[in-house]
PDB file of C-alpha atoms in Angstrom:
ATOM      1  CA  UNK U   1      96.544 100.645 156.890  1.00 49.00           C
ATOM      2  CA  UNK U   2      94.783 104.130 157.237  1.00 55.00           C
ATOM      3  CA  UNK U   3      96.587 106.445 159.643  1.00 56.00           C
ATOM      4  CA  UNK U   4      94.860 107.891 162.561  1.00 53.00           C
ATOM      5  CA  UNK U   5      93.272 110.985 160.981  1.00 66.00           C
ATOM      6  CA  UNK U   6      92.509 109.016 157.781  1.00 71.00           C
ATOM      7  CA  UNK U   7      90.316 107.092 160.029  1.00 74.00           C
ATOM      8  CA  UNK U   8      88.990 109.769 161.287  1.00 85.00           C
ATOM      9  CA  UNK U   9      88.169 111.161 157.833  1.00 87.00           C
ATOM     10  CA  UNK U  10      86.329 107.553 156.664  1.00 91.00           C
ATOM     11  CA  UNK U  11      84.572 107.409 160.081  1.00 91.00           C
ATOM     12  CA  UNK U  12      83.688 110.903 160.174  1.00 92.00           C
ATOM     13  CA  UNK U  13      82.024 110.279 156.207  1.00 94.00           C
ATOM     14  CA  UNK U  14      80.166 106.765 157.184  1.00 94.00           C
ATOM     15  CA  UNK U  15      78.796 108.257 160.362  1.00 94.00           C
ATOM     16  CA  UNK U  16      77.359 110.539 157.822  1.00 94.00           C
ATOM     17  CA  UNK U  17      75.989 108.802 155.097  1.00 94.00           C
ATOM     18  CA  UNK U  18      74.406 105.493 157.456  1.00 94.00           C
ATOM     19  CA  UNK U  19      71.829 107.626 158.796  1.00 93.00           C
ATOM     20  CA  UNK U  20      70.252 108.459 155.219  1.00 90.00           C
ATOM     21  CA  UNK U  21      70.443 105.141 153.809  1.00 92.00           C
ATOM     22  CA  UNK U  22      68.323 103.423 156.987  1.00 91.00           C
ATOM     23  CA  UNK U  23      65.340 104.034 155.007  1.00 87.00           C
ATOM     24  CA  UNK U  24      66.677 102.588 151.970  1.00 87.00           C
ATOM     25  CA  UNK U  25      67.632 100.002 153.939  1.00 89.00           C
ATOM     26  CA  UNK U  26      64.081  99.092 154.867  1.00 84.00           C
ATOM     27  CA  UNK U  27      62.970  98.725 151.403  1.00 84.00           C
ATOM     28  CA  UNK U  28      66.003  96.645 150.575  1.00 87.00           C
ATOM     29  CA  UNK U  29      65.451  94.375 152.915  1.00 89.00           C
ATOM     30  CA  UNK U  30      62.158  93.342 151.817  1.00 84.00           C
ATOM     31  CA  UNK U  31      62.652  93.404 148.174  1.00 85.00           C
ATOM     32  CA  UNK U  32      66.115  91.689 148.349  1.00 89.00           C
ATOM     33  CA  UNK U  33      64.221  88.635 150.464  1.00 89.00           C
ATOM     34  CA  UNK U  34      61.164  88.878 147.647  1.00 85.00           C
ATOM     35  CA  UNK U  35      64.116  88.369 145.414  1.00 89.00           C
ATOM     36  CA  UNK U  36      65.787  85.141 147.491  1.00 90.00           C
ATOM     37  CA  UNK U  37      62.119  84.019 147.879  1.00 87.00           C
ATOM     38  CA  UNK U  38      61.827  83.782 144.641  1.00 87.00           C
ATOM     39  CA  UNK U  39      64.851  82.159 143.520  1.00 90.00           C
ATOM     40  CA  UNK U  40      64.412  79.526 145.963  1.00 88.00           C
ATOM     41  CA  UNK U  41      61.046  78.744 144.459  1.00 85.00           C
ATOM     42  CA  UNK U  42      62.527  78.461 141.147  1.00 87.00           C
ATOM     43  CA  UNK U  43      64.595  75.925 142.454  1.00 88.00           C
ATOM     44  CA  UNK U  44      68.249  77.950 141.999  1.00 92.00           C
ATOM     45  CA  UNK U  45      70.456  77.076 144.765  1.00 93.00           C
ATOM     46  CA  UNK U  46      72.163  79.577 147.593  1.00 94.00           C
ATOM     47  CA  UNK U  47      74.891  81.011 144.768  1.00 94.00           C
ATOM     48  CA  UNK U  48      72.494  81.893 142.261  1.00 93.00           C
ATOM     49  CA  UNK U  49      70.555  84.939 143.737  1.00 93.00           C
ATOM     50  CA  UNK U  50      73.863  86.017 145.974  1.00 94.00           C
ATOM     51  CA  UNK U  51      76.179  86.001 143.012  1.00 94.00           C
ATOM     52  CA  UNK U  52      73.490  87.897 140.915  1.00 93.00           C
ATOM     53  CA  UNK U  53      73.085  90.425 143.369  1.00 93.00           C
ATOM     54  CA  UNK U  54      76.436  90.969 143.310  1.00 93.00           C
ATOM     55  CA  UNK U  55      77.891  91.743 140.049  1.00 92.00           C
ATOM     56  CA  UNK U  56      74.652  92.662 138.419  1.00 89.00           C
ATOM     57  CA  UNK U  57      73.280  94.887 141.074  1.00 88.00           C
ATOM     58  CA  UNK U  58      69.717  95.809 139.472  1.00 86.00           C
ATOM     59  CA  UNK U  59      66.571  95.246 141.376  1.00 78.00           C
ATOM     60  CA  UNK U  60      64.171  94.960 138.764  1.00 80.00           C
ATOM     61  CA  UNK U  61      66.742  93.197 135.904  1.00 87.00           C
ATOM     62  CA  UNK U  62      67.956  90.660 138.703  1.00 89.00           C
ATOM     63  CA  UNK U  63      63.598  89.744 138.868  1.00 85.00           C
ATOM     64  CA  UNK U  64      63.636  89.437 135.434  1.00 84.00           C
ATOM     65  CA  UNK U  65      66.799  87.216 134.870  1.00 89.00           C
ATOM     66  CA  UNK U  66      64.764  84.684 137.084  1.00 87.00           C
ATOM     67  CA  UNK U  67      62.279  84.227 134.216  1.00 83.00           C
ATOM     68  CA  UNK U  68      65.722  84.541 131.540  1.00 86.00           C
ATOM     69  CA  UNK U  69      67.581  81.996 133.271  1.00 88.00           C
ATOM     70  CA  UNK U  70      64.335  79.330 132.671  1.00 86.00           C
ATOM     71  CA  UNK U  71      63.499  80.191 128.748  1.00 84.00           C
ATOM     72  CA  UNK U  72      65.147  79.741 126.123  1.00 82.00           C
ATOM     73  CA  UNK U  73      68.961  81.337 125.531  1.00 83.00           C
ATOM     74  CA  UNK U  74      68.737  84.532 123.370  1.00 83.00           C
ATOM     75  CA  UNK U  75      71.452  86.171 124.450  1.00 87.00           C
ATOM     76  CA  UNK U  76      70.300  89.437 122.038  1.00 85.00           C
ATOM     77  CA  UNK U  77      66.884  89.647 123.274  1.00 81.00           C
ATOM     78  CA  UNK U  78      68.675  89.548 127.191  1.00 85.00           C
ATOM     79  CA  UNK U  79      70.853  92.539 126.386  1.00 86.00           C
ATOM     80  CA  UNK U  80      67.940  94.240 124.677  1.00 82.00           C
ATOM     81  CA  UNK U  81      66.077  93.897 127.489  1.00 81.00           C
ATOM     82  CA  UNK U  82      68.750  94.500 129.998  1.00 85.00           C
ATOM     83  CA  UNK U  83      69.451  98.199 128.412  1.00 83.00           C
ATOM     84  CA  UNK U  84      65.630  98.875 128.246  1.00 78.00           C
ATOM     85  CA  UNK U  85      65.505  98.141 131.686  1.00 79.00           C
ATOM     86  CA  UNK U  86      67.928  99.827 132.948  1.00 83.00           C
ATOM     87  CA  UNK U  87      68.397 102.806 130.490  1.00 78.00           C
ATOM     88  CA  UNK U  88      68.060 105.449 132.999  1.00 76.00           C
ATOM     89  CA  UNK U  89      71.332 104.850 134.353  1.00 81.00           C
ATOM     90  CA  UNK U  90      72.963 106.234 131.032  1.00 79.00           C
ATOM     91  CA  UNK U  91      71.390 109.848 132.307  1.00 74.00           C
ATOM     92  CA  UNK U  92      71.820 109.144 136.246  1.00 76.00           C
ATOM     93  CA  UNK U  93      75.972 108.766 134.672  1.00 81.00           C
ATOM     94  CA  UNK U  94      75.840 112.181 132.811  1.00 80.00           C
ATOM     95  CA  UNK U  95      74.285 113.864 135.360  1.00 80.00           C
ATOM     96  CA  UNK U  96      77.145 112.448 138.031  1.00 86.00           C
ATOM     97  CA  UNK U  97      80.156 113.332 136.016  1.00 83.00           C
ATOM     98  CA  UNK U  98      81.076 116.103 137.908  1.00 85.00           C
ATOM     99  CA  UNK U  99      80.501 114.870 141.307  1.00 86.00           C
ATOM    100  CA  UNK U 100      82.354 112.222 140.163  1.00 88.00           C
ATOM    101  CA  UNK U 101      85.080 114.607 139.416  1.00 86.00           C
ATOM    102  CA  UNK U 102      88.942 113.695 141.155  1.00 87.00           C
ATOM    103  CA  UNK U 103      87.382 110.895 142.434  1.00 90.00           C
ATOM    104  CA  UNK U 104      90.419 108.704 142.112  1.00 90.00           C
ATOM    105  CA  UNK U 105      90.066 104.908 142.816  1.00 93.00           C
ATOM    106  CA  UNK U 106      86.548 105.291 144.027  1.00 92.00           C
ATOM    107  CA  UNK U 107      84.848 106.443 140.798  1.00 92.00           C
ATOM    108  CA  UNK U 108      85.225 102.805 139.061  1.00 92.00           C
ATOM    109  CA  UNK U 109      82.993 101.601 142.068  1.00 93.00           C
ATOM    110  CA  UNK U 110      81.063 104.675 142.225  1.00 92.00           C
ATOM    111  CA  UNK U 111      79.705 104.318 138.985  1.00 91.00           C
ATOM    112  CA  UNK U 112      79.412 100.357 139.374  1.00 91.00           C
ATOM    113  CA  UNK U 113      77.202 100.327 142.563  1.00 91.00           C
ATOM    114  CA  UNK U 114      75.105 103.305 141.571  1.00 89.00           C
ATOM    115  CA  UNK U 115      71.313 102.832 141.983  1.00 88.00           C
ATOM    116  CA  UNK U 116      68.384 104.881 141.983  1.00 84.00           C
ATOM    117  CA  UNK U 117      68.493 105.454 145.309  1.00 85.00           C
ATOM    118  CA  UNK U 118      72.249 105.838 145.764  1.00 89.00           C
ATOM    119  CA  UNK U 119      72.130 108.486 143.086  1.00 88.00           C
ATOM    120  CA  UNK U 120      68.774 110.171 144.572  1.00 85.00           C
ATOM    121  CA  UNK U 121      71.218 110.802 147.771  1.00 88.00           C
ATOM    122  CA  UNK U 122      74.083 111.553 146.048  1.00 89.00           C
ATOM    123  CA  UNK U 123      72.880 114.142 143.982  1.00 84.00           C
ATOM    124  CA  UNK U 124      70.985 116.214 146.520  1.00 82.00           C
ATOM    125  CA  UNK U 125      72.508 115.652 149.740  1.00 84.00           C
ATOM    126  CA  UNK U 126      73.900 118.480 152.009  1.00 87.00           C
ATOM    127  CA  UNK U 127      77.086 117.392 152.705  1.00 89.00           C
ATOM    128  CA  UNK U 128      79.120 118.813 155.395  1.00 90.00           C
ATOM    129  CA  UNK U 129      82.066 121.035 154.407  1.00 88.00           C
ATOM    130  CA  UNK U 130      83.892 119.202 157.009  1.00 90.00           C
ATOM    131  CA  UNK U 131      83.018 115.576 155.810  1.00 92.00           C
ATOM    132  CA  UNK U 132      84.972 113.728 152.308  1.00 91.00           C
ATOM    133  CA  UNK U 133      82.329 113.799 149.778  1.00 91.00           C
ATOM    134  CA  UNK U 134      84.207 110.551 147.958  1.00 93.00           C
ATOM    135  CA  UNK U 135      83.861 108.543 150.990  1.00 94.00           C
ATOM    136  CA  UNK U 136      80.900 109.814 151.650  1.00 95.00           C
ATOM    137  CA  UNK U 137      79.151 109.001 148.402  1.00 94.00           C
ATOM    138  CA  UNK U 138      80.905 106.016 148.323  1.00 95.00           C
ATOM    139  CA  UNK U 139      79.430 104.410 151.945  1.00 96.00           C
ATOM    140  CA  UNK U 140      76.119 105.443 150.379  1.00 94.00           C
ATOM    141  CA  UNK U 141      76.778 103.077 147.510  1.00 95.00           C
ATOM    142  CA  UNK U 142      78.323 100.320 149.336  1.00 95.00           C
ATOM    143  CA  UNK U 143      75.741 100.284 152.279  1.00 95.00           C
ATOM    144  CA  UNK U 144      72.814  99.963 149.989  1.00 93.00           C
ATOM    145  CA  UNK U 145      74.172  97.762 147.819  1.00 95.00           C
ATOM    146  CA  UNK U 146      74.632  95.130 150.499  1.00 94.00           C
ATOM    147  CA  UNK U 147      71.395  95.791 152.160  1.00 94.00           C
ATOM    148  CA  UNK U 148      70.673  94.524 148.332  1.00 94.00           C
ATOM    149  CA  UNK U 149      73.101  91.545 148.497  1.00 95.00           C
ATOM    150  CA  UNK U 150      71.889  90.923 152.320  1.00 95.00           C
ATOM    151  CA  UNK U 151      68.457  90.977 152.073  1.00 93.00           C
ATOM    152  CA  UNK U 152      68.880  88.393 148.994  1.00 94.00           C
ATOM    153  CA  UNK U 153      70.786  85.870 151.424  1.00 95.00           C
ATOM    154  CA  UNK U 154      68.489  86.135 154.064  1.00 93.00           C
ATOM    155  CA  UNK U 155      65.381  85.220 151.536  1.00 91.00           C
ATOM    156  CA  UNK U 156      66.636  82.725 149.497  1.00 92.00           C
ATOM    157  CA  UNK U 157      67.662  80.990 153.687  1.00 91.00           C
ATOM    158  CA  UNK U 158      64.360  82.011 154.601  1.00 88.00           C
ATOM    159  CA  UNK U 159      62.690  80.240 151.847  1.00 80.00           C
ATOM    160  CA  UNK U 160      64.230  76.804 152.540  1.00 74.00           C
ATOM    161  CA  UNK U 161      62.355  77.340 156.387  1.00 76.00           C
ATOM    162  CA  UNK U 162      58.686  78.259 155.443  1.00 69.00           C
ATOM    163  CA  UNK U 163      56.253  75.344 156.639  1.00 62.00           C
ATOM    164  CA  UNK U 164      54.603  76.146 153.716  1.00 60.00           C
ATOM    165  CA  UNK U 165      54.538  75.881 149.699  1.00 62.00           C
ATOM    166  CA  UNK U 166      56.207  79.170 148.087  1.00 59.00           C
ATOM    167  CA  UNK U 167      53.960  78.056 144.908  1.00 64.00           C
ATOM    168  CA  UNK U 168      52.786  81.584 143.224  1.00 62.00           C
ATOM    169  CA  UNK U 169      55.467  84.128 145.190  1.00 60.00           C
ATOM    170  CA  UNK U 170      56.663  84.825 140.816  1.00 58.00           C
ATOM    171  CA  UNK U 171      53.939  87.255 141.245  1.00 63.00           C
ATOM    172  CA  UNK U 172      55.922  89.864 143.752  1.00 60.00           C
ATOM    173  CA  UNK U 173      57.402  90.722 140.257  1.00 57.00           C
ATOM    174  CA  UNK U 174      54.572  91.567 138.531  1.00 66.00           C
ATOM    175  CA  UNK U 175      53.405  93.237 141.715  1.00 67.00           C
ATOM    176  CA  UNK U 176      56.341  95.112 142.087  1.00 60.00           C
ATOM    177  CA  UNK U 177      55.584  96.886 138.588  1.00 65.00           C
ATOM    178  CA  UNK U 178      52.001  97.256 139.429  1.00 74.00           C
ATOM    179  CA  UNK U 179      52.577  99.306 142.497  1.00 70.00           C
ATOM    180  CA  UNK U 180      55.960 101.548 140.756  1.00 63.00           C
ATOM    181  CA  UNK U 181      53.188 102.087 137.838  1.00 73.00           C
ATOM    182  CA  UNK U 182      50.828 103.251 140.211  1.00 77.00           C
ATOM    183  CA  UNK U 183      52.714 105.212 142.044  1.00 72.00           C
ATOM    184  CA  UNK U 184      53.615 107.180 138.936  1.00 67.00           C
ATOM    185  CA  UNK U 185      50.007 107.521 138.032  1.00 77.00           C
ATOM    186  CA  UNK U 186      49.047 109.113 141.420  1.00 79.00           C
ATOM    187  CA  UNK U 187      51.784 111.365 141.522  1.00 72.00           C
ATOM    188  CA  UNK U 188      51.432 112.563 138.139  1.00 72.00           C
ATOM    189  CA  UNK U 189      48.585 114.898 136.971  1.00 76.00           C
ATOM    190  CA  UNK U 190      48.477 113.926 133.537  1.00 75.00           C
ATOM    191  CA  UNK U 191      48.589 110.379 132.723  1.00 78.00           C
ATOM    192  CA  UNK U 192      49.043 110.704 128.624  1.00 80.00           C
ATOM    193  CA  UNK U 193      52.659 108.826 129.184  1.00 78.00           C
ATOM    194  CA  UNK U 194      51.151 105.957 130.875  1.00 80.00           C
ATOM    195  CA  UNK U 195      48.847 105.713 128.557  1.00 85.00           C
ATOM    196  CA  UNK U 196      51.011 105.338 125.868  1.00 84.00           C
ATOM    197  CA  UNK U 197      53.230 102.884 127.366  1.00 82.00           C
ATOM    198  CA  UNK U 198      50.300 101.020 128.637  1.00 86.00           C
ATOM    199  CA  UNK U 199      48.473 101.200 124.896  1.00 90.00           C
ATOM    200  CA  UNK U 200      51.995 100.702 123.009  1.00 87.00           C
ATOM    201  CA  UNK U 201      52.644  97.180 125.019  1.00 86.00           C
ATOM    202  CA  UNK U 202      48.418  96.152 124.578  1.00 91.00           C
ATOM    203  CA  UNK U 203      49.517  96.366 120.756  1.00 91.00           C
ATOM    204  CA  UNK U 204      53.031  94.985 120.622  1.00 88.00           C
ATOM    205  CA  UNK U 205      51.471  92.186 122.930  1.00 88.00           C
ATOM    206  CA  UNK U 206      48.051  91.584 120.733  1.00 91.00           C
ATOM    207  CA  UNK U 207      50.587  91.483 117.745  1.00 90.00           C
ATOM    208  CA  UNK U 208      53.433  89.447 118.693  1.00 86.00           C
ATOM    209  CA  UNK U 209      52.408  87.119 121.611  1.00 86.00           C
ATOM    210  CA  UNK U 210      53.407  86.904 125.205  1.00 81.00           C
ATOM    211  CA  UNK U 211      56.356  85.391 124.068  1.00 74.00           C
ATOM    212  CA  UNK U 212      57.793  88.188 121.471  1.00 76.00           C
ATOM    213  CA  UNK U 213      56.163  91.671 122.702  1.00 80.00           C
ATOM    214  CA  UNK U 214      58.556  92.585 125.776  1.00 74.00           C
ATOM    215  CA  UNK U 215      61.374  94.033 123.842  1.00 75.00           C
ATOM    216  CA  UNK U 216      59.428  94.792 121.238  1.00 83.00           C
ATOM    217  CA  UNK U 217      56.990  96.979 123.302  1.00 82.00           C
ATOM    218  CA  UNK U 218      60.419  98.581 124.782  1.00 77.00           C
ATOM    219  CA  UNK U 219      61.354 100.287 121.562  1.00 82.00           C
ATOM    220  CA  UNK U 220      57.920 100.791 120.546  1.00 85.00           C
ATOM    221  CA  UNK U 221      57.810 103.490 123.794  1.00 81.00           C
ATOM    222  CA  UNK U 222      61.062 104.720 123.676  1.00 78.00           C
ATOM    223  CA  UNK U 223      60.287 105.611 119.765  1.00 85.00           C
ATOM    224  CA  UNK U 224      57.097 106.994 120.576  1.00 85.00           C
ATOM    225  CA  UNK U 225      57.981 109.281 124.107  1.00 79.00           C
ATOM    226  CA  UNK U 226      60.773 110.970 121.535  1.00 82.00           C
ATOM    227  CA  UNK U 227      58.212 111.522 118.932  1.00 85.00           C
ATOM    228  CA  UNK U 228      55.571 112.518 121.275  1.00 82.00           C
ATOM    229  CA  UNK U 229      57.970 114.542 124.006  1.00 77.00           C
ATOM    230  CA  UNK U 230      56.173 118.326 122.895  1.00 78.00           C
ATOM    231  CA  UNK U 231      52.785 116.674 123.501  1.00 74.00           C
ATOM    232  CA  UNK U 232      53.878 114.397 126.493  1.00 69.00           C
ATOM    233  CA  UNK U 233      55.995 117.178 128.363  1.00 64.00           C
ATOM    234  CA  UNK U 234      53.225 119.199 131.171  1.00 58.00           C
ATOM    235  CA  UNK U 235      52.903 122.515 129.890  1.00 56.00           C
ATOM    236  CA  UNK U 236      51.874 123.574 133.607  1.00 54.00           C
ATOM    237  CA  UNK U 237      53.687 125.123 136.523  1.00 50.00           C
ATOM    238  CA  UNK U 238      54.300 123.028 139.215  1.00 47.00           C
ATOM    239  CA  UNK U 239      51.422 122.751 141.538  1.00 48.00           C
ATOM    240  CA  UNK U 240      48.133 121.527 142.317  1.00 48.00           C
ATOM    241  CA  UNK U 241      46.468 123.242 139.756  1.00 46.00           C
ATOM    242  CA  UNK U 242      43.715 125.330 141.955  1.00 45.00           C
ATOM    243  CA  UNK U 243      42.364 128.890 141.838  1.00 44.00           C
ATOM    244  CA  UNK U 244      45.595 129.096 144.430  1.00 45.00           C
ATOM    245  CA  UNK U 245      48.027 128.681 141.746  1.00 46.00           C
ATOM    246  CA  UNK U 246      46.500 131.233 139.392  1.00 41.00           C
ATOM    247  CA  UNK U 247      45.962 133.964 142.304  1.00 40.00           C
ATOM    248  CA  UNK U 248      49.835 133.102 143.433  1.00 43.00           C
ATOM    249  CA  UNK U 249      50.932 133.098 139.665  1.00 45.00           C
ATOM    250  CA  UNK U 250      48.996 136.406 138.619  1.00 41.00           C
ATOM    251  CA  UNK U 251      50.599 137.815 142.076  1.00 44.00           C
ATOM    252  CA  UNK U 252      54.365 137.040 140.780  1.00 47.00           C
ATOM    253  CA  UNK U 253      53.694 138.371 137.207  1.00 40.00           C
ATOM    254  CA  UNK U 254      52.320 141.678 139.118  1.00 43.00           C
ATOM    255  CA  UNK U 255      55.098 141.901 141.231  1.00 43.00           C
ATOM    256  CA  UNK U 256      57.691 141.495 138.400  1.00 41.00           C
ATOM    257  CA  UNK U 257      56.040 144.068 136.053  1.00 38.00           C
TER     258      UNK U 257
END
């Protein structure tokens, strides 16, 4: 039992870290139901989806078990797929280690329930010098995780309602990568890596099948952005590239000279 100003220390950090995960919260929401949605479809009962979003905790792995689950067991292409997936989180881990630092008990679920947008908070967030950044950081992984978990629940119960036939909803995955791929494009000014992950899965998938290339096409990227990082990498300032940037960047070399 925590004492009084212990409370006030966990309070103090959760009143804190709530207000920036609302957003996240949002998207969650409607994901995690897309996800229950789904499963329901697929004919998995309540356990399934819940359980998954548990202990595996990935958005866009969990939507891809869903097609695992129904094929055929390959337990090496899964876990092949599973760290292509979700091979960013080896770099969002580096990164953390020192915020991560003296973290005691918390760090084992720190690192558990870290997500892209847990660590997107975590790692630029103005904390308060008067608020725990271990409780703090750890309310932002817990509350997003089970807008995650609760958002799942309330789809897969949702699903079982509908008036209507769920036939088709296995396409929120593929338009959930269709709309992360686009936003990527639009917020990028040069599109050479897309094209090379779009061109390396076109061959991998002309070669091998629909039924072989999604691994296949993994390694064929990762391979080629290390090959290809000098070319791939935007020489450029940041910016949007106008007669702006050159009058602002000819002003700074001027003013350092």
């Amino acid at each position: 039992m925590h004492s009084p100003s212990q409370s006030g220390v966990v309070g103090k950090a959760f009143r804190t870290a709530l207000p920036l995960t609302l957003p996240i919260a949002a998207g969650f929401l409607f994901l995690g139901c897309s996800y229950g949605l789904l499963m329901h479809a697929k004919g998995f009962a309540f356990l399934y989806p819940v359980c998954m979003a548990y202990f595996i905790f990935a958005g866009s792995m969990e939507f891809v078990t869903v097609n695992l689950l129904l094929s055929a067991f390959n337990p090496l292409a899964a876990f092949m797929l599973a760290l292509m997936v979700n091979a960013r989180h080896l770099f969002y881990g580096l990164s953390m280690l020192g915020k991560y630092k003296n973290m005691g008990w918390k760090k084992p679920y720190l690192i558990f329930a870290m997500c892209d947008e847990s660590f997107a908070i975590n790692s630029s967030a103005h904390i308060p010098d008067d608020v725990d950044r271990g409780w703090f950081m750890l309310f932002v992984n817990l509350l997003n995780r089970w807008y995650w978990i609760g958002g799942t629940a309330l789809g897969w119960l949702v699903g079982g309602l509908l008036p209507f036939s769920t036939k088709g909803i296995e396409f929120v995955l593929t338009a959930l990568f269709l709309v992360i791929f686009l936003d990527q494009w639009m917020g990028e000014r040069r599109h050479l890596p897309a094209m090379v992950g779009v061109l390396a899965s076109l061959a991998c998938l002309i070669v091998l099948g629909p039924d072989r290339f999604m691994v296949p096409s993994l390694v064929l990227m990762l391979v080629l952005f290390i090959v290809l990082r000098p070319y791939l990498d935007d020489p450029r300032p940041k910016g949007d590239g106008s007669a702006g940037d050159a009058v602002k960047d000819t002003e700074d070399m001027e003013a350092t000279s």
